[in-house]
Amino acid sequence: MAPRNKEQEQEVLTWISNVLGEKLPPGQYEDVLRDGVVLCKLINKLAPGSVKKIQERGTNFQLMENVQRFQAAIKKYGVPEEEIFQTADLFERRNIPQVTLCLYSLGRITQKHPEFNGPHLGPKMADKNERQFTEEQLRAHQAELSLQMGFNKGASQAGHGGFGNTRHM
């Protein structure tokens, strides 16, 4: 498990606050996000109508449903499944760095959505850089003898003396 990074956690909270346009409730990182209310509001701001029902209070099970609704919505939004945290990672504080990774991924994915013009989180995504090669350029490469094809300019193991022996220089 990766160690927690307080700077990244603060950056995530600042980003969420800026996207929502409101101040987040005070408290520790995991406590602010734990009930899923802030997370559901966040995804509804990014993709309106993603989470239909948000439980503001209730039993632990009802609050965990908020987190599960958020997870389903961000998966639809484009966050890779392997970067989405498990409900217990946040709710039971098992793997808070995974929660941070997931939110960074969400912040990164917002760049792919032109309808969102708010602040972004994390590094800029790379642009597509397709290259076109002519048939002549592709054929020219086939004539080259790659060093990975077994030719290594005369180097051999001759004079080594066998396995397990030291090489005397």
Short mmCIF file of C-alpha atoms in Angstrom, two decimals:
data_model
loop_
_atom_site.label_atom_id
_atom_site.label_comp_id
_atom_site.label_asym_id
_atom_site.label_seq_id
_atom_site.Cartn_x
_atom_site.Cartn_y
_atom_site.Cartn_z
CA MET A 1 0.00 0.00 0.00
CA ALA A 2 1.33 3.43 -0.94
CA PRO A 3 2.01 5.93 1.84
CA ARG A 4 -0.37 8.84 2.27
CA ASN A 5 0.59 12.17 0.78
CA LYS A 6 -0.94 15.06 2.76
CA GLU A 7 -0.10 17.60 0.02
CA GLN A 8 -2.01 15.61 -2.59
CA GLU A 9 -4.93 15.15 -0.21
CA GLN A 10 -5.07 18.91 0.38
CA GLU A 11 -4.84 19.53 -3.36
CA VAL A 12 -7.79 17.17 -3.93
CA LEU A 13 -9.90 18.93 -1.29
CA THR A 14 -9.06 22.35 -2.78
CA TRP A 15 -9.99 21.10 -6.26
CA ILE A 16 -13.31 19.68 -5.03
CA SER A 17 -14.08 22.94 -3.24
CA ASN A 18 -13.28 24.96 -6.39
CA VAL A 19 -15.39 22.71 -8.62
CA LEU A 20 -18.35 22.80 -6.25
CA GLY A 21 -17.94 26.51 -5.63
CA GLU A 22 -18.49 26.05 -1.92
CA LYS A 23 -16.46 25.55 1.21
CA LEU A 24 -16.11 21.93 2.33
CA PRO A 25 -16.99 20.92 5.89
CA PRO A 26 -14.01 21.05 8.26
CA GLY A 27 -12.27 17.86 9.27
CA GLN A 28 -9.75 15.28 8.20
CA TYR A 29 -9.54 14.34 4.51
CA GLU A 30 -11.13 10.93 4.93
CA ASP A 31 -13.84 12.30 7.26
CA VAL A 32 -14.90 14.96 4.75
CA LEU A 33 -15.28 12.35 1.99
CA ARG A 34 -16.40 9.35 4.07
CA ASP A 35 -20.20 9.68 3.84
CA GLY A 36 -20.06 10.16 0.05
CA VAL A 37 -22.20 13.33 0.07
CA VAL A 38 -19.35 15.57 -1.15
CA LEU A 39 -18.34 12.96 -3.73
CA CYS A 40 -21.89 12.71 -5.11
CA LYS A 41 -22.18 16.49 -5.32
CA LEU A 42 -18.85 16.56 -7.16
CA ILE A 43 -19.86 14.08 -9.86
CA ASN A 44 -23.24 15.80 -10.23
CA LYS A 45 -21.38 19.06 -10.86
CA LEU A 46 -19.12 17.39 -13.45
CA ALA A 47 -21.92 15.39 -15.10
CA PRO A 48 -25.33 16.72 -14.00
CA GLY A 49 -27.84 14.06 -13.00
CA SER A 50 -25.26 11.31 -12.50
CA VAL A 51 -26.41 10.55 -8.95
CA LYS A 52 -30.17 10.87 -8.57
CA LYS A 53 -30.45 10.37 -4.81
CA ILE A 54 -27.95 11.53 -2.19
CA GLN A 55 -28.46 10.37 1.41
CA GLU A 56 -27.47 13.35 3.57
CA ARG A 57 -27.80 11.30 6.80
CA GLY A 58 -28.72 7.82 7.74
CA THR A 59 -27.23 4.51 8.70
CA ASN A 60 -23.74 3.48 7.68
CA PHE A 61 -25.25 1.26 5.00
CA GLN A 62 -27.18 4.19 3.48
CA LEU A 63 -24.07 6.38 3.51
CA MET A 64 -22.04 3.61 1.88
CA GLU A 65 -24.62 3.61 -0.92
CA ASN A 66 -23.62 7.23 -1.65
CA VAL A 67 -20.04 6.08 -2.21
CA GLN A 68 -21.22 3.20 -4.42
CA ARG A 69 -23.36 5.58 -6.50
CA PHE A 70 -20.36 7.87 -6.89
CA GLN A 71 -18.20 4.93 -8.03
CA ALA A 72 -20.77 3.86 -10.63
CA ALA A 73 -21.08 7.44 -11.93
CA ILE A 74 -17.32 8.01 -12.31
CA LYS A 75 -16.97 4.69 -14.10
CA LYS A 76 -19.57 5.93 -16.60
CA TYR A 77 -17.74 9.28 -16.76
CA GLY A 78 -14.58 7.51 -17.95
CA VAL A 79 -12.41 6.77 -14.92
CA PRO A 80 -10.62 3.43 -15.50
CA GLU A 81 -12.01 0.67 -13.30
CA GLU A 82 -8.58 -0.24 -11.91
CA GLU A 83 -8.20 3.29 -10.53
CA ILE A 84 -11.53 3.32 -8.70
CA PHE A 85 -11.28 2.66 -4.97
CA GLN A 86 -13.34 0.08 -3.09
CA THR A 87 -16.04 1.37 -0.78
CA ALA A 88 -14.23 -0.06 2.26
CA ASP A 89 -11.03 1.79 1.25
CA LEU A 90 -12.74 5.03 2.17
CA PHE A 91 -15.51 4.06 4.55
CA GLU A 92 -13.35 1.86 6.78
CA ARG A 93 -10.15 3.86 6.08
CA ARG A 94 -8.38 0.80 4.66
CA ASN A 95 -6.61 2.43 1.71
CA ILE A 96 -6.89 6.21 1.65
CA PRO A 97 -4.09 6.62 -0.98
CA GLN A 98 -6.28 4.66 -3.42
CA VAL A 99 -9.08 7.19 -2.82
CA THR A 100 -6.64 9.99 -3.65
CA LEU A 101 -5.49 8.17 -6.80
CA CYS A 102 -9.10 7.75 -7.88
CA LEU A 103 -9.89 11.44 -7.40
CA TYR A 104 -6.74 12.43 -9.30
CA SER A 105 -7.89 10.15 -12.10
CA LEU A 106 -11.30 11.82 -12.07
CA GLY A 107 -9.62 15.23 -12.23
CA ARG A 108 -7.53 14.05 -15.17
CA ILE A 109 -10.54 12.64 -17.03
CA THR A 110 -12.34 16.01 -16.83
CA GLN A 111 -9.89 17.19 -19.50
CA LYS A 112 -11.52 14.79 -21.98
CA HIS A 113 -14.92 16.40 -21.43
CA PRO A 114 -15.19 19.67 -23.37
CA GLU A 115 -18.42 20.58 -21.55
CA PHE A 116 -16.44 20.97 -18.31
CA ASN A 117 -14.50 24.24 -18.21
CA GLY A 118 -13.65 24.33 -14.51
CA PRO A 119 -10.33 23.69 -12.78
CA HIS A 120 -8.38 20.54 -13.56
CA LEU A 121 -6.50 18.31 -11.15
CA GLY A 122 -3.17 16.70 -11.87
CA PRO A 123 -1.01 16.78 -14.98
CA LYS A 124 -2.31 17.68 -18.43
CA MET A 125 -3.27 14.65 -20.48
CA ALA A 126 -1.16 13.92 -23.53
CA ASP A 127 -2.53 14.76 -26.94
CA LYS A 128 -2.83 12.12 -29.61
CA ASN A 129 0.34 11.95 -31.71
CA GLU A 130 -0.28 9.64 -34.64
CA ARG A 131 2.50 9.06 -37.11
CA GLN A 132 2.24 7.97 -40.70
CA PHE A 133 5.07 6.05 -42.34
CA THR A 134 5.38 5.44 -46.04
CA GLU A 135 5.79 1.91 -47.34
CA GLU A 136 9.34 2.85 -48.38
CA GLN A 137 10.25 3.94 -44.82
CA LEU A 138 8.90 0.68 -43.40
CA ARG A 139 10.85 -1.41 -45.93
CA ALA A 140 14.09 0.51 -45.25
CA HIS A 141 13.99 -0.61 -41.64
CA GLN A 142 13.76 -4.28 -42.59
CA ALA A 143 17.20 -4.14 -44.19
CA GLU A 144 18.88 -3.07 -40.96
CA LEU A 145 20.55 -5.72 -38.83
CA SER A 146 19.44 -5.16 -35.30
CA LEU A 147 21.86 -5.89 -32.47
CA GLN A 148 19.02 -7.77 -30.86
CA MET A 149 19.20 -10.36 -33.62
CA GLY A 150 22.24 -12.12 -32.22
CA PHE A 151 25.10 -10.12 -33.73
CA ASN A 152 27.25 -8.47 -31.09
CA LYS A 153 30.42 -7.45 -32.90
CA GLY A 154 32.52 -10.50 -32.16
CA ALA A 155 32.00 -10.66 -28.40
CA SER A 156 31.90 -14.21 -27.13
CA GLN A 157 32.34 -16.21 -23.99
CA ALA A 158 35.54 -17.81 -25.25
CA GLY A 159 38.18 -17.88 -22.53
CA HIS A 160 35.63 -17.48 -19.76
CA GLY A 161 36.52 -20.83 -18.27
CA GLY A 162 33.06 -22.10 -17.33
CA PHE A 163 30.30 -21.26 -14.94
CA GLY A 164 31.07 -20.36 -11.37
CA ASN A 165 34.64 -19.28 -12.03
CA THR A 166 35.78 -15.70 -11.60
CA ARG A 167 37.13 -13.81 -14.54
CA HIS A 168 40.78 -12.88 -14.05
CA MET A 169 41.81 -9.63 -15.64
#
